[in-house]
Amino acid sequence: SQKIEQNSEALNIQEGKTATLTCNYTNYSPAYLQWYRQDPGRGPVFLLLIRENEKEKRKERLKVTFDTTLKQSLFHITASQPADSATYLCALDNYGGATNKLIFGTGTLLAVQP
Amino acid sequence: SQTIHQWPATLVQPVGSPLSLECTVEGTSNPNLYWYRQAAGRGLQLLFYSVGIGQISSEVPQNLSASRPQDRQFILSSKKLLLSDSGFYLCAWSSQGSNQPQHFGDGTRLSIL
């Protein structure tokens, strides 16, 4: 069956450390993958998009990797801050890039302790 | 700049009552529009997808319907709500084409009593 799996348990880290969140997928062949941030009671906010032919993408303190062999994406936040505390969602395309429909994971809650 | 508005923010409705949630987008034209539902501890489930006025794709069988009467207006409706319709409903838009990020509204928390 098709699955998108993100760490179901909350990730607790100390301020200043690097947070690494995992997104694994099974029986999908995404043309691209996106990461979003969601704060409680709010809609998700787009962070980064990475295509299947890209290994890594960076934006300020954020870095995303995409390994289509391992069927995994890693999302890194360097020099983490308490303001980075939120739920992070990965989402992938399962339509060969033909549409803009996405399939979302359940998200990982990140808590950065001061 | 583009903005997306959803209302109401919260709604409490009795079982069997009708529903109408509205979403409007400003600052862009001919967007793709989406309705999602997010249950507690669950991922976002795509309910409806629209690429243009009057063009609605239903992604899952359910008690809900959607309409797009204008280019930047997307409405989620039900004639008779069920307890299972409770959840957090999110509207989103994206530009046409693939590889486009989606931009979400702040959602409607719907509770069915």
CSV table of C-alpha atoms in Angstrom, one decimal:
chain,number,residue,atom,x,y,z
A,1,SER,CA,0.0,0.0,0.0
A,2,GLN,CA,1.0,3.6,-0.4
A,3,LYS,CA,2.3,5.4,2.7
A,4,ILE,CA,4.0,8.6,3.7
A,5,GLU,CA,5.6,8.4,7.1
A,6,GLN,CA,7.0,11.1,9.3
A,7,ASN,CA,8.2,10.8,12.9
A,8,SER,CA,5.0,10.3,14.8
A,9,GLU,CA,6.6,11.3,18.1
A,10,ALA,CA,7.6,14.9,18.9
A,11,LEU,CA,11.2,15.9,18.3
A,12,ASN,CA,12.7,17.8,21.2
A,13,ILE,CA,16.0,19.6,20.8
A,14,GLN,CA,18.0,22.3,22.4
A,15,GLU,CA,18.2,25.8,21.0
A,16,GLY,CA,21.2,26.1,18.7
A,17,LYS,CA,21.3,22.5,17.6
A,18,THR,CA,20.4,21.1,14.2
A,19,ALA,CA,16.9,19.6,13.9
A,20,THR,CA,16.5,16.8,11.4
A,21,LEU,CA,13.1,15.6,10.4
A,22,THR,CA,12.4,12.5,8.2
A,23,CYS,CA,9.9,11.8,5.5
A,24,ASN,CA,9.7,8.3,4.1
A,25,TYR,CA,7.4,7.2,1.4
A,26,THR,CA,6.4,3.8,0.0
A,27,ASN,CA,4.9,2.9,-3.4
A,28,TYR,CA,5.0,6.5,-4.7
A,29,SER,CA,7.1,7.9,-7.5
A,30,PRO,CA,7.0,11.7,-6.8
A,31,ALA,CA,8.3,14.2,-9.3
A,32,TYR,CA,8.8,16.6,-6.5
A,33,LEU,CA,8.4,16.9,-2.7
A,34,GLN,CA,7.5,19.9,-0.6
A,35,TRP,CA,7.8,20.9,3.1
A,36,TYR,CA,5.4,23.0,5.0
A,37,ARG,CA,5.3,24.5,8.5
A,38,GLN,CA,2.0,24.5,10.5
A,39,ASP,CA,1.4,26.3,13.7
A,40,PRO,CA,-1.5,25.4,16.0
A,41,GLY,CA,-4.8,26.5,14.7
A,42,ARG,CA,-3.3,27.9,11.5
A,43,GLY,CA,-3.0,26.7,7.9
A,44,PRO,CA,0.3,25.2,6.7
A,45,VAL,CA,2.9,27.6,5.2
A,46,PHE,CA,5.1,26.5,2.3
A,47,LEU,CA,8.8,26.3,3.0
A,48,LEU,CA,10.7,24.5,0.3
A,49,LEU,CA,10.2,22.4,-2.8
A,50,ILE,CA,12.7,19.9,-4.2
A,51,ARG,CA,12.5,18.1,-7.5
A,52,GLU,CA,13.3,14.4,-8.1
A,53,ASN,CA,16.5,15.4,-10.0
A,54,GLU,CA,17.7,17.6,-7.2
A,55,LYS,CA,19.7,16.1,-4.3
A,56,GLU,CA,19.6,19.1,-2.0
A,57,LYS,CA,17.9,22.5,-1.7
A,58,ARG,CA,18.8,25.3,0.8
A,59,LYS,CA,17.0,28.4,2.1
A,60,GLU,CA,18.6,30.4,4.9
A,61,ARG,CA,18.8,27.9,7.9
A,62,LEU,CA,16.7,25.3,6.1
A,63,LYS,CA,18.1,22.4,4.0
A,64,VAL,CA,16.1,19.6,2.3
A,65,THR,CA,17.5,16.5,0.7
A,66,PHE,CA,15.7,14.1,-1.6
A,67,ASP,CA,16.9,10.5,-2.1
A,68,THR,CA,14.6,8.7,-4.6
A,69,THR,CA,16.6,5.5,-4.1
A,70,LEU,CA,16.0,5.4,-0.4
A,71,LYS,CA,12.5,7.0,-0.9
A,72,GLN,CA,13.3,9.5,1.7
A,73,SER,CA,13.5,13.3,2.3
A,74,LEU,CA,15.3,14.9,5.2
A,75,PHE,CA,14.6,18.4,6.4
A,76,HIS,CA,17.2,20.2,8.5
A,77,ILE,CA,17.0,23.3,10.5
A,78,THR,CA,20.4,24.6,11.6
A,79,ALA,CA,20.9,26.8,14.6
A,80,SER,CA,17.4,26.1,15.7
A,81,GLN,CA,15.4,28.6,17.7
A,82,PRO,CA,12.4,28.3,20.0
A,83,ALA,CA,10.4,30.2,17.2
A,84,ASP,CA,11.1,27.2,15.0
A,85,SER,CA,8.7,25.1,17.2
A,86,ALA,CA,5.9,23.9,15.0
A,87,THR,CA,4.6,20.9,13.1
A,88,TYR,CA,6.4,20.2,9.9
A,89,LEU,CA,4.6,18.5,7.0
A,90,CYS,CA,6.1,16.8,4.0
A,91,ALA,CA,3.9,16.5,0.9
A,92,LEU,CA,4.6,14.8,-2.4
A,93,ASP,CA,3.2,14.7,-5.9
A,94,ASN,CA,2.1,11.4,-7.1
A,95,TYR,CA,1.0,12.3,-10.6
A,96,GLY,CA,4.3,12.6,-12.4
A,97,GLY,CA,4.2,16.3,-12.1
A,98,ALA,CA,1.1,16.5,-14.4
A,99,THR,CA,-1.0,18.2,-11.7
A,100,ASN,CA,-0.4,20.2,-8.6
A,101,LYS,CA,-2.2,17.8,-6.3
A,102,LEU,CA,-0.3,16.8,-3.2
A,103,ILE,CA,-0.4,14.0,-0.7
A,104,PHE,CA,0.5,15.1,2.8
A,105,GLY,CA,2.2,13.2,5.6
A,106,THR,CA,0.9,13.5,9.2
A,107,GLY,CA,3.7,15.8,10.2
A,108,THR,CA,6.3,15.9,13.0
A,109,LEU,CA,6.0,18.2,15.9
A,110,LEU,CA,9.3,20.0,16.6
A,111,ALA,CA,9.9,21.6,20.1
A,112,VAL,CA,13.0,23.7,20.5
A,113,GLN,CA,13.9,24.2,24.1
A,114,PRO,CA,15.6,27.5,25.1
B,1,SER,CA,0.4,40.4,-3.0
B,2,GLN,CA,-1.9,37.4,-2.9
B,3,THR,CA,-4.1,36.7,0.0
B,4,ILE,CA,-6.6,34.0,0.9
B,5,HIS,CA,-9.6,34.4,3.2
B,6,GLN,CA,-11.6,31.7,4.8
B,7,TRP,CA,-14.6,32.1,7.1
B,8,PRO,CA,-15.9,31.5,9.6
B,9,ALA,CA,-12.9,30.6,11.8
B,10,THR,CA,-15.0,28.3,14.0
B,11,LEU,CA,-18.4,26.8,13.6
B,12,VAL,CA,-20.6,24.6,15.7
B,13,GLN,CA,-23.5,22.9,13.9
B,14,PRO,CA,-26.0,20.3,14.9
B,15,VAL,CA,-26.2,17.0,13.1
B,16,GLY,CA,-28.4,17.2,10.0
B,17,SER,CA,-27.9,20.9,9.5
B,18,PRO,CA,-26.6,22.4,6.2
B,19,LEU,CA,-23.1,23.8,5.8
B,20,SER,CA,-21.5,26.5,3.7
B,21,LEU,CA,-17.9,27.5,4.0
B,22,GLU,CA,-16.4,30.1,1.8
B,23,CYS,CA,-13.0,30.8,0.6
B,24,THR,CA,-11.8,33.7,-1.6
B,25,VAL,CA,-8.4,34.5,-3.1
B,26,GLU,CA,-7.2,38.0,-3.9
B,27,GLY,CA,-4.2,39.2,-6.0
B,28,THR,CA,-4.1,36.4,-8.5
B,29,SER,CA,-6.2,35.1,-11.4
B,30,ASN,CA,-7.1,31.6,-12.6
B,31,PRO,CA,-5.7,29.8,-9.5
B,32,ASN,CA,-6.0,26.1,-8.7
B,33,LEU,CA,-8.2,25.9,-5.6
B,34,TYR,CA,-8.3,23.1,-3.0
B,35,TRP,CA,-10.4,22.0,0.0
B,36,TYR,CA,-8.7,19.9,2.6
B,37,ARG,CA,-9.8,18.3,5.9
B,38,GLN,CA,-7.4,17.7,8.7
B,39,ALA,CA,-8.6,15.4,11.5
B,40,ALA,CA,-6.8,15.5,14.8
B,41,GLY,CA,-3.4,13.6,14.5
B,42,ARG,CA,-4.0,13.0,10.8
B,43,GLY,CA,-2.6,14.4,7.7
B,44,LEU,CA,-4.4,16.7,5.3
B,45,GLN,CA,-6.9,14.9,3.2
B,46,LEU,CA,-7.6,16.5,-0.2
B,47,LEU,CA,-11.4,16.7,-0.6
B,48,PHE,CA,-11.9,18.8,-3.8
B,49,TYR,CA,-9.7,20.3,-6.4
B,50,SER,CA,-10.6,22.9,-9.0
B,51,VAL,CA,-8.6,24.1,-12.0
B,52,GLY,CA,-11.2,26.6,-13.2
B,53,ILE,CA,-14.8,28.0,-12.8
B,54,GLY,CA,-17.3,25.2,-12.6
B,55,GLN,CA,-14.5,22.5,-12.8
B,56,ILE,CA,-14.5,20.5,-9.6
B,57,SER,CA,-12.8,17.2,-9.0
B,58,SER,CA,-13.9,15.2,-6.0
B,59,GLU,CA,-11.1,13.2,-4.4
B,60,VAL,CA,-12.9,11.1,-1.9
B,61,PRO,CA,-16.5,9.9,-1.6
B,62,GLN,CA,-18.3,11.9,1.1
B,63,ASN,CA,-21.1,13.9,2.4
B,64,LEU,CA,-19.8,17.2,1.1
B,65,SER,CA,-19.8,19.1,-2.2
B,66,ALA,CA,-17.9,22.0,-3.6
B,67,SER,CA,-18.6,24.8,-6.1
B,68,ARG,CA,-16.6,27.5,-7.8
B,69,PRO,CA,-19.0,30.1,-9.0
B,70,GLN,CA,-16.3,32.7,-9.6
B,71,ASP,CA,-12.6,32.5,-10.5
B,72,ARG,CA,-11.4,33.2,-7.0
B,73,GLN,CA,-14.3,31.9,-4.9
B,74,PHE,CA,-14.5,28.3,-3.7
B,75,ILE,CA,-17.4,27.1,-1.5
B,76,LEU,CA,-17.7,23.9,0.5
B,77,SER,CA,-21.2,22.7,1.2
B,78,SER,CA,-23.3,20.0,2.8
B,79,LYS,CA,-27.1,19.5,2.8
B,80,LYS,CA,-27.0,17.4,6.0
B,81,LEU,CA,-24.0,17.3,8.3
B,82,LEU,CA,-22.8,14.1,9.9
B,83,LEU,CA,-20.9,13.7,13.2
B,84,SER,CA,-18.0,12.4,11.1
B,85,ASP,CA,-17.8,15.8,9.2
B,86,SER,CA,-16.2,17.4,12.3
B,87,GLY,CA,-12.7,18.6,11.6
B,88,PHE,CA,-10.4,21.4,10.5
B,89,TYR,CA,-11.2,22.5,7.0
B,90,LEU,CA,-8.5,24.3,5.0
B,91,CYS,CA,-8.7,26.1,1.7
B,92,ALA,CA,-5.6,26.6,-0.5
B,93,TRP,CA,-4.7,28.0,-3.8
B,94,SER,CA,-1.7,27.6,-6.2
B,95,SER,CA,-0.7,28.9,-9.5
B,96,GLN,CA,-1.6,26.7,-12.5
B,97,GLY,CA,0.9,24.0,-13.5
B,98,SER,CA,2.9,21.5,-11.5
B,99,ASN,CA,5.7,22.1,-9.0
B,100,GLN,CA,3.8,25.0,-7.5
B,101,PRO,CA,3.6,25.6,-3.7
B,102,GLN,CA,0.2,25.8,-2.2
B,103,HIS,CA,-0.9,28.7,0.0
B,104,PHE,CA,-3.4,28.0,2.7
B,105,GLY,CA,-6.0,30.0,4.6
B,106,ASP,CA,-6.3,29.8,8.3
B,107,GLY,CA,-9.0,27.2,8.3
B,108,THR,CA,-12.4,26.6,9.8
B,109,ARG,CA,-12.7,24.5,12.9
B,110,LEU,CA,-16.1,22.7,12.5
B,111,SER,CA,-17.7,20.9,15.4
B,112,ILE,CA,-20.8,18.8,14.9
B,113,LEU,CA,-23.0,18.2,17.9
